[in-house]
């Protein structure tokens, strides 16, 4: 309840970084995991870019190196599915085993729970929860809470994109008004 007011304002304002920080921190607390992160998909480079990773043991937010589709194609292919990816044993799961050498092993990650973030019928990113040290068997409650947090993340991204679109429209309108004024001036000059 205490974070309802701030998250509402962050959603309305479309402020990604503070909203992502709050979602990952609260997600880590609610699901009792060491790591919670939000990654956004860059369709031009086919890359997942870490926008926020919360480390519970240090109570800090950091960023990770990006993941490219060519390095983990099965993982990327699975993200096209609306359903959460439940990898109790991430090193041996058919969709996450590719991450073993490049990500899991170095960080002692044993289990992953991944929620695709959908906007306009396509994946725009993921919300990821990671258990370290010992394997975690994710429960239906974990999935329910993760889905709820993913919906909030999607709303924030949609609000952010709407604000960008509004800014672009305002800039276009300003340029059009300037062009119209210049045209009017030329017409007046030619008429004179």
Coordinates of C-alpha atoms in Angstrom, one line a residue, residues 1-113:
X1 CA 0.0 0.0 0.0
X2 CA 2.8 2.5 0.8
X3 CA 4.1 2.5 -2.8
X4 CA 0.7 2.8 -4.5
X5 CA 0.9 6.6 -4.6
X6 CA 4.4 6.9 -6.0
X7 CA 3.9 4.2 -8.6
X8 CA 0.7 5.9 -9.8
X9 CA 2.6 9.2 -10.3
X10 CA 5.5 7.4 -12.0
X11 CA 3.0 5.6 -14.4
X12 CA 1.2 8.9 -15.2
X13 CA 4.5 10.7 -15.8
X14 CA 6.0 7.9 -17.8
X15 CA 9.3 8.1 -15.8
X16 CA 11.0 4.8 -16.6
X17 CA 14.1 4.8 -14.4
X18 CA 12.4 5.5 -11.0
X19 CA 9.5 3.3 -11.9
X20 CA 11.7 0.4 -12.9
X21 CA 13.8 0.9 -9.7
X22 CA 10.6 0.6 -7.7
X23 CA 9.2 -2.4 -9.5
X24 CA 12.4 -4.4 -9.3
X25 CA 13.0 -3.5 -5.6
X26 CA 9.4 -4.4 -4.6
X27 CA 9.4 -7.4 -6.8
X28 CA 12.6 -8.7 -5.2
X29 CA 11.0 -8.2 -1.8
X30 CA 7.6 -9.7 -2.7
X31 CA 9.1 -12.8 -4.4
X32 CA 12.0 -13.0 -2.0
X33 CA 14.6 -13.2 -4.6
X34 CA 18.2 -11.9 -4.7
X35 CA 17.9 -10.4 -8.2
X36 CA 15.1 -8.6 -10.1
X37 CA 15.6 -6.9 -13.4
X38 CA 13.8 -5.2 -16.4
X39 CA 15.2 -5.6 -19.9
X40 CA 13.9 -3.8 -23.0
X41 CA 14.1 -5.2 -26.4
X42 CA 15.8 -3.1 -29.1
X43 CA 14.2 -4.4 -32.4
X44 CA 16.9 -2.7 -34.6
X45 CA 19.8 -4.6 -33.0
X46 CA 17.8 -7.6 -31.8
X47 CA 19.2 -7.0 -28.3
X48 CA 17.8 -7.1 -24.8
X49 CA 19.2 -4.1 -22.9
X50 CA 19.2 -4.2 -19.1
X51 CA 17.5 -1.0 -17.9
X52 CA 17.5 -1.9 -14.2
X53 CA 18.8 -4.7 -12.0
X54 CA 18.1 -4.7 -8.3
X55 CA 20.5 -6.6 -6.1
X56 CA 18.8 -7.4 -2.8
X57 CA 21.9 -8.2 -0.8
X58 CA 23.5 -4.8 -1.6
X59 CA 20.2 -2.9 -1.8
X60 CA 21.4 -1.3 -5.1
X61 CA 20.4 -0.9 -8.7
X62 CA 22.9 -1.7 -11.4
X63 CA 22.9 -2.6 -15.1
X64 CA 24.1 -5.7 -16.9
X65 CA 25.6 -6.2 -20.3
X66 CA 23.1 -6.6 -23.2
X67 CA 22.1 -10.0 -24.6
X68 CA 22.1 -10.5 -28.4
X69 CA 19.7 -12.9 -30.1
X70 CA 22.6 -14.6 -31.9
X71 CA 24.1 -15.6 -28.6
X72 CA 20.9 -17.1 -27.2
X73 CA 18.4 -17.8 -30.0
X74 CA 16.2 -20.3 -28.0
X75 CA 15.8 -17.7 -25.2
X76 CA 14.8 -15.0 -27.6
X77 CA 12.4 -17.3 -29.5
X78 CA 10.7 -18.1 -26.2
X79 CA 10.1 -14.4 -25.4
X80 CA 7.6 -14.2 -28.3
X81 CA 5.2 -16.3 -26.0
X82 CA 2.8 -14.4 -23.8
X83 CA 3.3 -16.9 -21.0
X84 CA 5.9 -16.6 -18.2
X85 CA 9.0 -18.6 -18.6
X86 CA 9.4 -20.8 -15.5
X87 CA 12.9 -22.2 -15.2
X88 CA 13.3 -23.9 -11.9
X89 CA 16.6 -25.3 -13.1
X90 CA 17.8 -22.5 -15.4
X91 CA 21.1 -24.3 -16.4
X92 CA 19.1 -27.2 -17.8
X93 CA 15.9 -25.6 -19.0
X94 CA 15.5 -25.7 -22.8
X95 CA 15.0 -22.0 -23.1
X96 CA 17.6 -20.7 -20.6
X97 CA 20.5 -23.2 -20.8
X98 CA 22.2 -21.0 -23.4
X99 CA 22.7 -18.4 -20.6
X100 CA 24.7 -20.8 -18.5
X101 CA 28.2 -19.7 -19.6
X102 CA 27.5 -16.1 -20.5
X103 CA 25.3 -15.2 -17.5
X104 CA 24.1 -17.8 -15.0
X105 CA 27.3 -19.5 -13.8
X106 CA 29.2 -16.2 -13.1
X107 CA 26.4 -15.0 -10.9
X108 CA 25.4 -18.3 -9.2
X109 CA 21.9 -18.0 -10.7
X110 CA 20.0 -21.3 -10.2
X111 CA 16.4 -20.4 -11.1
X112 CA 14.8 -17.8 -13.3
X113 CA 11.2 -16.6 -13.6

